[in-house]
Coordinates of C-alpha atoms and ligand atoms in Angstrom, one line a residue:
M29 CA 4.7 41.6 -6.1
T30 CA 5.3 45.0 -8.7
A31 CA 2.5 44.9 -11.6
T32 CA 5.3 44.7 -13.7
A33 CA 7.0 41.5 -12.5
P34 CA 4.4 38.6 -14.9
R35 CA 5.2 40.5 -18.0
E36 CA 8.8 40.3 -17.1
E37 CA 8.3 36.6 -16.3
Q38 CA 7.0 36.5 -19.4
L39 CA 10.2 37.7 -21.3
W40 CA 12.5 36.2 -19.0
S41 CA 13.2 32.4 -16.6
R42 CA 15.6 31.6 -14.6
C43 CA 16.8 28.3 -14.8
A44 CA 16.4 25.8 -12.1
G45 CA 19.7 24.2 -12.6
C46 CA 21.5 27.0 -13.0
A47 CA 20.2 30.0 -12.3
S48 CA 21.0 31.4 -15.5
L49 CA 18.1 34.5 -16.7
L50 CA 17.1 33.1 -20.0
Y51 CA 15.2 35.0 -23.1
R52 CA 11.9 32.6 -22.9
K53 CA 11.9 32.3 -26.5
R54 CA 15.0 31.9 -26.8
L55 CA 14.4 28.8 -23.7
R56 CA 11.0 27.4 -25.9
R57 CA 12.8 27.1 -29.5
N58 CA 15.5 25.2 -26.8
L59 CA 12.7 22.7 -26.0
D60 CA 12.7 24.8 -22.8
V61 CA 15.7 23.0 -21.9
C62 CA 18.1 25.3 -20.5
P63 CA 20.9 26.7 -22.6
E64 CA 23.3 26.5 -20.1
C65 CA 23.2 23.6 -18.0
G66 CA 21.3 21.0 -19.7
E67 CA 18.3 21.5 -17.4
H68 CA 15.2 19.9 -18.8
A69 CA 12.6 22.2 -17.7
R70 CA 9.0 20.8 -17.0
L71 CA 6.7 20.7 -19.5
G72 CA 3.3 21.5 -20.0
A73 CA 0.8 18.9 -21.5
P74 CA -0.1 20.6 -24.4
E75 CA 3.6 21.5 -24.9
R76 CA 4.3 18.6 -24.8
L77 CA 1.8 17.6 -27.4
R78 CA 3.3 20.0 -29.6
Q79 CA 6.8 18.9 -29.4
L80 CA 6.3 14.9 -30.1
V81 CA 3.6 15.1 -32.9
D82 CA 3.5 15.4 -36.4
S83 CA 2.1 18.7 -36.6
G84 CA -1.7 19.1 -37.7
S85 CA -2.1 15.6 -37.2
L86 CA -3.1 16.4 -32.7
R87 CA -6.7 15.0 -32.3
L88 CA -7.6 15.8 -28.8
L89 CA -9.7 13.6 -27.5
P90 CA -12.7 14.7 -25.7
D91 CA -11.5 15.9 -21.5
R92 CA -15.1 16.9 -20.4
L93 CA -16.3 14.1 -17.2
P94 CA -19.1 14.9 -15.1
E95 CA -18.0 16.8 -11.7
A96 CA -17.2 14.3 -9.3
D97 CA -16.2 14.6 -5.7
P98 CA -17.1 10.5 -4.9
L99 CA -16.0 11.6 -1.3
D100 CA -17.2 14.3 -0.6
F101 CA -13.8 15.0 0.9
V102 CA -12.9 18.2 3.4
D103 CA -9.3 18.6 4.1
V104 CA -8.5 22.5 4.5
L105 CA -10.2 23.5 1.1
P106 CA -13.2 21.3 0.0
Y107 CA -11.4 19.4 -3.4
P108 CA -14.0 21.0 -5.3
H109 CA -12.1 23.8 -4.5
R110 CA -9.1 22.7 -5.5
L111 CA -10.2 21.3 -8.7
S112 CA -11.6 24.7 -9.9
G113 CA -8.5 26.5 -8.8
A114 CA -5.8 24.4 -11.2
R115 CA -8.8 24.6 -14.0
A116 CA -8.3 28.1 -13.8
S117 CA -4.9 28.1 -13.3
T118 CA -3.6 25.4 -16.1
G119 CA -6.6 25.8 -18.1
L120 CA -6.7 22.0 -18.4
A121 CA -9.4 20.2 -17.5
E122 CA -8.0 17.4 -16.0
G123 CA -4.6 16.1 -15.2
V124 CA -3.7 14.1 -19.2
V125 CA -4.3 15.4 -22.0
C126 CA -5.5 12.7 -24.2
A127 CA -5.7 12.2 -28.0
T128 CA -4.2 10.5 -31.3
A129 CA -1.8 11.6 -33.9
T130 CA 1.2 11.2 -35.9
I131 CA 4.7 11.0 -34.5
G132 CA 6.5 10.6 -37.8
G133 CA 3.8 9.2 -40.2
H134 CA 2.9 6.6 -37.4
P135 CA -0.4 6.8 -35.6
V136 CA -1.0 6.5 -32.4
A137 CA -2.9 7.3 -29.2
L138 CA -1.3 9.3 -26.2
A139 CA -2.2 11.0 -23.1
V140 CA 0.1 13.0 -21.1
M141 CA 0.3 14.1 -17.8
D142 CA 0.1 17.1 -16.6
F143 CA 1.9 17.8 -13.5
R144 CA 0.6 21.5 -12.5
F145 CA -2.7 19.9 -12.6
L146 CA -2.8 18.8 -8.5
G147 CA 0.0 17.2 -8.8
G148 CA -0.1 15.2 -12.0
S149 CA -2.4 12.5 -9.8
L150 CA -4.2 9.8 -10.5
G151 CA -7.9 10.3 -9.3
C152 CA -11.1 9.0 -11.3
A153 CA -11.2 10.8 -14.1
V154 CA -7.4 10.6 -15.2
G155 CA -7.7 7.0 -14.8
E156 CA -10.5 7.2 -16.9
L157 CA -9.4 9.8 -20.2
I158 CA -6.5 7.0 -19.6
T159 CA -8.0 4.3 -20.0
R160 CA -10.6 6.0 -23.2
A161 CA -7.1 6.3 -24.9
A162 CA -5.7 3.8 -24.6
E163 CA -8.9 1.6 -25.5
R164 CA -9.2 3.7 -28.6
A165 CA -5.5 2.3 -29.5
L166 CA -6.8 -0.3 -29.1
D167 CA -9.9 0.3 -31.3
D168 CA -7.9 1.5 -33.8
R169 CA -4.8 -0.9 -33.8
T170 CA -1.9 1.6 -33.3
P171 CA 0.6 2.0 -30.4
L172 CA -0.4 4.1 -27.2
V173 CA 1.7 6.2 -25.3
L174 CA 2.0 7.4 -22.7
V175 CA 3.5 10.9 -20.9
T176 CA 3.9 10.2 -17.0
A177 CA 4.0 13.1 -14.5
S178 CA 2.5 12.9 -10.9
G179 CA 3.2 12.7 -7.5
G180 CA 1.2 9.3 -6.8
A181 CA -2.9 8.5 -6.5
R182 CA -5.2 11.2 -6.0
M183 CA -5.6 11.6 -1.9
Q184 CA -8.5 13.3 -2.4
E185 CA -10.8 10.5 -3.9
G186 CA -9.4 8.4 -1.5
A187 CA -9.4 3.9 -2.3
L188 CA -10.9 4.7 -5.7
S189 CA -7.8 6.8 -6.8
L190 CA -6.1 4.0 -6.2
M191 CA -8.1 1.4 -8.3
Q192 CA -7.0 3.5 -11.0
M193 CA -4.9 1.5 -11.2
A194 CA -5.8 -1.4 -11.8
T195 CA -8.2 -0.1 -14.3
V196 CA -5.2 1.2 -16.8
S197 CA -3.4 -1.5 -16.1
Q198 CA -6.0 -4.2 -17.6
A199 CA -6.3 -1.0 -20.2
I200 CA -2.5 -2.5 -21.2
A201 CA -2.8 -5.7 -20.3
A202 CA -5.5 -5.3 -22.9
L203 CA -3.2 -4.0 -25.6
R204 CA -0.1 -6.6 -24.1
E205 CA -2.7 -9.5 -25.9
A206 CA -3.8 -7.8 -28.5
G207 CA 0.4 -7.1 -29.9
L208 CA 0.2 -3.3 -29.5
L209 CA 3.1 -1.6 -28.3
T210 CA 2.7 0.5 -25.4
V211 CA 5.6 3.1 -24.4
S212 CA 5.8 5.1 -21.4
V213 CA 7.7 8.4 -21.2
L214 CA 8.7 9.5 -17.9
T215 CA 8.9 12.4 -17.0
D216 CA 10.0 14.6 -13.5
P217 CA 8.9 13.7 -11.3
T218 CA 6.4 10.0 -11.7
Y219 CA 5.8 8.8 -8.3
G220 CA 4.0 7.0 -6.1
G221 CA 0.6 4.7 -7.9
V222 CA 1.4 5.6 -11.3
A223 CA 4.6 4.7 -11.2
A224 CA 3.7 1.4 -9.8
S225 CA 1.4 1.0 -12.3
F226 CA 1.4 2.3 -16.1
A227 CA 4.2 3.9 -16.1
T228 CA 5.4 1.6 -15.8
N229 CA 4.2 -2.1 -17.1
T230 CA 4.1 -0.6 -20.2
D231 CA 6.6 -3.0 -23.3
L232 CA 9.0 -0.4 -23.4
V233 CA 9.9 2.8 -20.5
L234 CA 11.8 5.9 -21.8
A235 CA 13.5 8.2 -19.4
E236 CA 13.3 12.2 -20.3
S237 CA 17.1 13.4 -19.6
G238 CA 16.5 15.1 -15.6
A239 CA 13.7 13.1 -14.9
R240 CA 13.0 11.0 -11.1
M241 CA 11.1 8.0 -11.3
G242 CA 10.4 5.6 -7.9
F243 CA 7.3 4.1 -5.9
A244 CA 8.2 6.3 -2.9
G245 CA 9.7 9.7 -2.7
P246 CA 12.6 10.5 -1.7
R247 CA 11.5 13.1 1.3
V248 CA 9.2 9.1 2.8
I249 CA 12.3 7.9 2.4
R250 CA 15.0 9.9 4.1
Q251 CA 12.0 10.2 7.2
I252 CA 11.5 6.3 7.2
T253 CA 15.2 5.2 7.3
G254 CA 17.1 8.4 8.9
R255 CA 19.8 8.2 6.6
A256 CA 21.5 10.0 3.9
L257 CA 20.5 8.6 -0.1
P258 CA 22.6 7.6 -2.1
E259 CA 23.9 10.2 -4.8
G260 CA 21.5 10.8 -7.6
F261 CA 19.1 8.6 -6.5
Q262 CA 16.0 7.6 -8.7
T263 CA 17.5 9.7 -11.3
A264 CA 17.1 8.8 -14.8
D265 CA 20.7 7.6 -14.4
F266 CA 20.0 5.8 -11.4
L267 CA 17.7 3.4 -12.8
L268 CA 18.9 2.7 -16.3
R269 CA 22.1 1.3 -14.1
H270 CA 19.4 -0.2 -12.5
G271 CA 17.7 -2.5 -15.2
Q272 CA 14.5 -0.5 -14.8
V273 CA 14.1 2.4 -17.7
D274 CA 15.5 0.7 -21.5
M275 CA 16.9 4.3 -22.0
V276 CA 17.5 7.6 -20.6
V277 CA 17.0 10.3 -23.8
Q278 CA 17.0 13.5 -24.5
R279 CA 14.7 15.6 -25.3
R280 CA 15.9 17.0 -28.0
S281 CA 16.3 13.2 -28.8
L282 CA 12.7 12.0 -27.9
R283 CA 10.7 12.3 -30.9
A284 CA 13.2 10.6 -32.9
R285 CA 13.7 8.2 -30.2
L286 CA 9.9 7.5 -30.8
V287 CA 9.7 7.5 -34.4
A288 CA 12.1 4.5 -34.3
L289 CA 10.3 3.0 -32.1
L290 CA 7.4 2.8 -33.5
A291 CA 8.9 2.1 -37.0
V292 CA 9.5 -1.3 -35.1
T293 CA 6.3 -2.0 -34.5
R294 CA 5.0 -1.3 -37.9
A295 CA 7.9 -3.4 -39.9
G296 CA 6.6 -6.3 -41.7
R297 CA 3.1 -6.7 -40.3
P298 CA 0.1 -5.7 -42.6
A299 CA -1.4 -3.1 -41.9
R300 CA -5.1 -4.3 -40.9
P301 CA -8.0 -2.1 -41.2
P302 CA -8.5 -0.8 -38.3
V303 CA -12.2 -2.3 -36.6
P304 CA -15.1 0.2 -36.7
R305 CA -15.6 2.0 -33.0
Q306 CA -17.9 1.0 -31.3
E307 CA -20.1 3.6 -29.5
P308 CA -18.4 3.4 -25.6
A309 CA -21.2 3.8 -23.7
P310 CA -23.9 0.9 -24.5
H311 CA -20.7 -1.4 -25.9
R312 CA -20.2 -0.7 -21.6
E313 CA -23.6 -0.9 -20.2
R314 CA -24.0 -4.0 -22.3
L315 CA -20.8 -6.2 -20.8
A316 CA -22.1 -4.6 -17.2
D317 CA -25.7 -5.9 -17.6
D318 CA -24.2 -9.3 -18.7
G319 CA -21.9 -8.8 -15.8
A320 CA -25.3 -8.3 -13.6
A321 CA -27.2 -10.8 -14.6
L322 CA -24.5 -13.9 -14.4
A323 CA -24.3 -12.7 -10.5
L324 CA -21.4 -13.5 -9.4
P325 CA -22.3 -15.1 -7.3
A326 CA -25.6 -14.0 -5.2
D327 CA -24.4 -10.6 -5.0
P328 CA -25.9 -10.3 -1.4
P329 CA -25.9 -6.3 -0.4
A330 CA -23.6 -5.2 1.4
T331 CA -23.7 -6.6 5.0
A332 CA -22.8 -3.7 6.5
G333 CA -26.0 -3.2 8.0
D334 CA -25.2 -5.7 10.2
T335 CA -22.9 -3.7 11.9
P336 CA -25.4 -2.0 14.1
A337 CA -22.2 -0.3 16.1
V338 CA -20.5 2.4 14.1
R339 CA -17.0 3.1 14.9
D340 CA -14.9 5.9 14.8
A341 CA -12.9 5.7 11.1
W342 CA -9.7 6.2 13.5
D343 CA -10.4 4.0 15.8
T344 CA -10.9 0.9 12.8
V345 CA -7.9 1.9 12.6
R346 CA -6.1 1.5 15.6
M347 CA -7.5 -1.9 15.7
A348 CA -6.8 -3.4 12.5
R349 CA -2.8 -2.0 13.4
H350 CA -3.9 -3.9 16.2
P351 CA 0.1 -6.3 17.2
G352 CA -3.0 -8.8 18.3
R353 CA -4.5 -9.4 15.5
P354 CA -4.6 -12.5 13.5
T355 CA -1.6 -12.3 10.7
T356 CA -2.1 -14.6 7.6
L357 CA 0.6 -17.7 9.3
D358 CA -2.3 -17.8 12.1
Y359 CA -5.5 -17.4 9.5
L360 CA -3.4 -20.6 7.5
D361 CA -3.6 -22.4 10.8
S362 CA -7.7 -21.6 11.5
V363 CA -9.3 -21.8 8.3
F364 CA -6.9 -23.8 5.9
D365 CA -5.3 -26.9 6.2
G366 CA -1.9 -28.9 5.1
F367 CA -0.6 -25.4 4.2
V368 CA 2.5 -25.8 2.3
E369 CA 4.8 -22.9 2.1
L370 CA 6.5 -22.1 -1.1
H371 CA 9.2 -20.0 -0.7
G372 CA 11.7 -18.1 -3.2
D373 CA 11.1 -14.8 -5.8
R374 CA 13.5 -17.2 -8.4
L375 CA 15.7 -14.1 -8.7
G376 CA 17.7 -14.0 -5.8
A377 CA 15.4 -13.8 -2.6
D378 CA 13.0 -14.6 -0.7
C379 CA 11.2 -12.0 1.2
P380 CA 9.4 -12.9 4.4
A381 CA 6.5 -9.9 4.5
I382 CA 4.7 -12.3 2.2
V383 CA 3.9 -15.8 2.5
G384 CA 2.4 -18.5 0.5
G385 CA 2.0 -22.0 -0.7
V386 CA -0.4 -24.3 -1.7
A387 CA -3.2 -25.4 1.7
R388 CA -6.9 -26.8 0.9
L389 CA -10.0 -24.8 1.5
A390 CA -12.5 -27.4 2.4
G391 CA -10.8 -29.6 0.8
R392 CA -10.1 -28.0 -2.6
H393 CA -6.4 -26.9 -3.2
V394 CA -6.0 -23.8 -3.2
M395 CA -3.3 -20.8 -3.6
V396 CA -3.2 -18.9 -0.7
I397 CA -0.7 -15.6 -0.4
G398 CA -0.6 -13.3 1.8
H399 CA 1.2 -10.2 3.9
Q400 CA 2.6 -11.3 7.2
K401 CA 3.1 -9.4 10.6
G402 CA 3.5 -10.0 13.6
H403 CA 2.7 -10.5 17.3
T404 CA 5.4 -9.6 18.6
T405 CA 8.0 -6.4 17.8
A406 CA 10.7 -9.1 17.2
E407 CA 8.3 -10.9 14.6
L408 CA 7.3 -7.7 13.4
V409 CA 11.0 -6.7 12.7
A410 CA 11.6 -10.2 11.0
R411 CA 8.8 -9.9 8.6
N412 CA 9.6 -6.2 7.6
F413 CA 5.9 -4.9 9.2
G414 CA 4.2 -6.8 6.4
M415 CA 6.1 -4.5 3.9
A416 CA 6.7 -6.4 0.8
S417 CA 10.5 -6.1 -0.5
P418 CA 10.3 -6.2 -4.8
A419 CA 12.0 -10.2 -4.0
G420 CA 8.5 -10.2 -2.2
H421 CA 6.3 -8.9 -5.0
R422 CA 7.2 -10.8 -7.4
K423 CA 7.2 -14.4 -5.4
A424 CA 3.9 -13.2 -5.4
L425 CA 3.9 -13.0 -8.9
R426 CA 5.5 -16.8 -9.9
L427 CA 2.9 -18.0 -6.6
M428 CA -0.4 -16.1 -8.9
R429 CA 1.4 -17.0 -12.1
L430 CA 1.5 -20.9 -10.6
A431 CA -1.8 -21.2 -9.2
A432 CA -2.3 -20.5 -12.9
R433 CA -0.9 -23.2 -14.6
L434 CA -2.7 -25.4 -12.2
G435 CA -5.6 -24.0 -12.9
L436 CA -5.6 -23.4 -8.5
P437 CA -8.3 -20.3 -7.2
V438 CA -5.8 -17.5 -5.6
V439 CA -6.5 -15.8 -1.6
T440 CA -4.8 -13.5 -1.0
L441 CA -4.7 -12.1 2.6
V442 CA -3.9 -8.5 2.2
D443 CA -1.9 -6.7 5.1
T444 CA 0.3 -4.9 5.0
P445 CA 1.1 -0.5 5.9
G446 CA 2.2 -0.3 2.4
A447 CA 5.5 -1.5 0.4
D448 CA 8.6 -1.2 1.6
P449 CA 9.8 2.0 1.3
G450 CA 13.6 1.3 1.5
V451 CA 16.5 2.5 -0.4
S452 CA 17.4 -1.2 -2.5
A453 CA 13.3 -1.1 -2.5
E454 CA 14.0 1.3 -5.2
E455 CA 17.3 0.4 -6.4
Q456 CA 15.4 -2.8 -7.5
G457 CA 12.4 -2.0 -8.9
Q458 CA 9.7 -1.6 -6.1
A459 CA 7.9 0.4 -8.7
A460 CA 8.1 -2.3 -11.0
A461 CA 7.4 -5.3 -9.6
I462 CA 4.1 -4.0 -7.7
A463 CA 2.7 -2.6 -11.3
E464 CA 3.3 -6.5 -13.3
N465 CA 1.5 -7.4 -10.2
I466 CA -1.2 -5.9 -10.8
L467 CA -1.7 -6.0 -14.6
T468 CA -1.1 -9.9 -14.2
L469 CA -3.9 -10.0 -11.5
T470 CA -6.0 -8.2 -14.8
V471 CA -5.8 -11.0 -16.8
L472 CA -5.1 -14.0 -14.6
P473 CA -6.7 -17.4 -15.5
T474 CA -8.2 -18.5 -12.3
P475 CA -10.5 -17.4 -10.0
V476 CA -8.6 -14.1 -7.7
L477 CA -10.4 -14.0 -3.9
A478 CA -8.7 -10.9 -2.4
V479 CA -9.4 -10.1 1.5
I480 CA -8.1 -7.6 3.4
T481 CA -7.5 -8.9 7.3
G482 CA -5.8 -6.0 8.7
E483 CA -4.3 -2.9 6.8
G484 CA -4.5 -2.4 3.1
G485 CA -1.8 0.0 2.7
S486 CA -1.9 1.9 -1.0
G487 CA -0.3 0.2 -4.2
G488 CA 1.4 -2.5 -1.8
A489 CA -2.2 -3.1 -1.1
L490 CA -3.5 -3.5 -4.9
A491 CA -0.6 -5.6 -5.1
L492 CA -2.9 -8.5 -4.4
A493 CA -6.0 -6.8 -4.1
V494 CA -7.2 -7.0 -8.2
A495 CA -9.5 -9.7 -7.5
D496 CA -12.9 -11.0 -8.4
R497 CA -13.9 -10.5 -4.9
V498 CA -12.5 -8.2 -2.8
L499 CA -13.8 -8.9 1.5
M500 CA -13.0 -6.8 4.0
L501 CA -12.7 -7.3 8.0
E502 CA -15.1 -5.4 9.5
N503 CA -12.3 -3.9 11.6
A504 CA -9.6 -3.5 8.7
V505 CA -8.9 -0.4 6.7
Y506 CA -8.1 0.5 3.5
S507 CA -6.6 3.0 2.2
V508 CA -4.8 5.1 -0.8
I509 CA -2.5 6.6 1.8
S510 CA -2.4 6.5 5.8
P511 CA -4.6 8.8 7.9
E512 CA -0.4 10.4 9.1
G513 CA 0.5 10.4 5.5
C514 CA -2.2 11.7 4.1
A515 CA -2.9 14.8 6.8
A516 CA 0.9 15.6 7.4
I517 CA 0.6 16.7 3.0
L518 CA -3.1 18.2 3.5
W519 CA -3.7 19.3 6.5
P520 CA -0.7 22.0 8.7
D521 CA 0.0 19.2 10.9
R522 CA 0.4 15.1 11.2
S523 CA -1.9 15.6 14.2
A524 CA -5.0 15.8 11.4
A525 CA -4.7 12.0 11.3
P526 CA -8.1 11.3 12.9
Q527 CA -9.3 14.1 10.7
A528 CA -7.8 12.8 7.9
A529 CA -9.6 8.7 8.5
R530 CA -12.4 9.6 8.2
A531 CA -11.9 11.8 4.8
L532 CA -10.4 9.1 3.5
R533 CA -13.1 6.7 3.3
L534 CA -11.2 3.7 4.2
T535 CA -13.5 1.3 6.6
A536 CA -15.3 -1.5 5.5
P537 CA -19.1 -0.3 5.1
D538 CA -17.3 2.9 3.5
L539 CA -15.4 0.6 1.1
C540 CA -18.6 -2.0 0.9
R541 CA -20.9 1.4 -0.5
L542 CA -18.4 2.8 -2.8
G543 CA -18.3 -1.0 -4.1
V544 CA -14.4 -1.0 -3.6
V545 CA -15.3 -4.0 -1.7
D546 CA -17.9 -6.5 -1.9
E547 CA -18.5 -7.8 1.3
V548 CA -17.2 -7.0 4.7
V549 CA -17.0 -10.2 6.8
P550 CA -18.2 -9.1 10.7
E551 CA -15.6 -10.0 13.5
P552 CA -17.1 -11.1 16.8
S553 CA -18.4 -7.8 19.1
S554 CA -15.4 -7.4 20.2
A555 CA -13.1 -7.5 17.3
A556 CA -11.0 -10.1 15.8
H557 CA -8.0 -9.9 18.3
D558 CA -10.6 -11.2 21.0
D559 CA -11.9 -14.1 19.5
P560 CA -9.4 -15.1 16.3
A561 CA -11.2 -18.7 16.6
E562 CA -14.6 -17.2 16.2
T563 CA -13.5 -15.0 13.6
A564 CA -11.4 -17.7 11.7
H565 CA -14.8 -19.7 11.7
R566 CA -16.7 -16.8 9.8
L567 CA -13.4 -15.3 7.5
R568 CA -13.5 -18.9 6.1
A569 CA -17.5 -19.5 5.3
A570 CA -16.8 -16.4 3.6
L571 CA -14.3 -17.4 1.6
L572 CA -16.9 -20.2 0.7
T573 CA -19.6 -18.5 -0.2
N574 CA -17.8 -16.0 -2.1
L575 CA -14.8 -19.5 -4.0
L576 CA -17.5 -21.6 -4.5
P577 CA -19.5 -19.6 -7.4
L578 CA -16.8 -18.7 -9.2
L579 CA -15.1 -22.3 -9.4
D580 CA -17.8 -22.7 -12.3
V581 CA -17.3 -19.9 -14.4
P582 CA -15.0 -20.3 -17.9
P583 CA -11.1 -18.7 -16.9
A584 CA -12.0 -16.2 -19.9
M585 CA -15.2 -14.9 -19.1
L586 CA -14.0 -15.2 -14.8
V587 CA -11.6 -12.1 -17.0
R588 CA -13.5 -10.3 -18.6
L589 CA -15.6 -9.9 -15.4
R590 CA -12.9 -8.9 -12.9
R591 CA -11.7 -6.1 -16.0
Q592 CA -15.4 -4.8 -15.9
R593 CA -15.2 -5.0 -11.9
F594 CA -13.1 -2.4 -12.6
R595 CA -13.6 -0.7 -14.8
R596 CA -16.2 0.7 -13.3
F597 CA -14.7 2.6 -10.9
G598 CA -14.3 5.5 -13.5
A599 CA -15.3 9.4 -13.5
N600 CA -18.8 8.0 -14.5
R601 CA -19.3 5.7 -11.7
A602 CA -18.6 8.4 -9.1
S603 CA -20.4 11.6 -11.1
A604 CA -23.3 8.8 -11.1
R605 CA -23.7 8.5 -7.7
A606 CA -22.4 11.7 -6.0
G607 CA -26.4 12.5 -9.0
L608 CA -27.7 9.9 -6.6
R609 CA -26.9 12.2 -3.6
Ligands
ZN707 ZN1 20.6 26.1 -16.6

């Protein structure tokens, strides 16, 4: 590169759509939309805010959080190096900028993601900052506007980044309960964990022209299906056609459209004085203390210590995927009695990868919902390898709500490589289906007990695992991404999967230490598939120990404690752990 190149680049830029060379200032005046072809260039968060809010109204919310590297994650670079690189190149502290402002005179809280910062990935700090913006909206009784741009969860923070999907979703749920509008503006690109949570479980979903959104990325879908993708797949117009978004909006109309929507929410509603804001940190501490005092149930220290043989993470991955491992239907037979299967999402399909229905556990009625794999190739194919379609997630949602109405506790058995990443799954709104389950579980007024029995794969697993207590079989794994997928992205090649498995901290003892999992259910000395009867016996005992104390907790308290459980996965917690090292 010549010495003059950077300056040239500042003056001129080439359109990614039509390759026209455009005068930078003219492009900016046109909101970074190419005047020749209409291509919407990606915007950083500061520029996006400038375009959307009333001038002079912007008040940035604090963005500094203690440094966090909860896993000590190292791929070819240590994670802190990647973080400082992103800070240097963007001038931002993290991948989201949060603020209060007015838009057309309407006060709002905003969280605007910035794709330039590690692909806009959702880590603990990003989740914490967006959650605080949502809490600010709740305190101020204003709408919340989210502008999303993200490749998904941040792999370097492992399952803790996955938990952020639940943390932010429950903050959205609180706004829903309070009757406060939530709006997300999808910008290019919005994928993975962000798509499958707060990008799509808001009241209104707007897609900016040129935005692409989906649960699985096109590269992954092509790899898995081995087929070419339909024309315009996952584009804003595709999303509109398939009922996934309320509207597609050109950037030049976006602000006016938001003003019109925000005006509707205030119309006819008496202005309420803002509730005085409490200092957030001590408030949460107090709540946390309440939760601890309730000891839900008598919190035994992680039983990780009981298992002397420490297995390598990659061996555990292979164990978790063993075809002989008991499946949900096996457990329904061995752990529960009188299972009556309920089928269908009532919208046109019955997904075989999710089974659910009523059953008895030691004489008590419960709703059991789980992923179903199989032992033979034919069974696995028939069950789509335990990868649920949107219909599967909607069936699960229907059964969760039914359980709440009937006052039945919900027990979920999680065993999936991930949600179905196919073309039709995207057409039917996989991201939104997962997002709605996560949000609903954060408010479900009945006990929820989740068990990771085999593979806990990413958002598909979390869609059944936002629970009061999360148990995990000793040789199960729970991860934000498969080790193979992580290796393909962060290492030179997929053969680094064993290293990635170690770096991701996806085993039961690791997740217990991180607080993602409450209790490890020990397997027989060989493994679950060598002694399914003994495994079932141990699982049954663990279910009863954990479920019985939950039955006496009033529903409102249950929901409050569940939210506290997921509120604690923020950056503060991670950094507190880091500080202890
Ligand atoms: Zn152009």
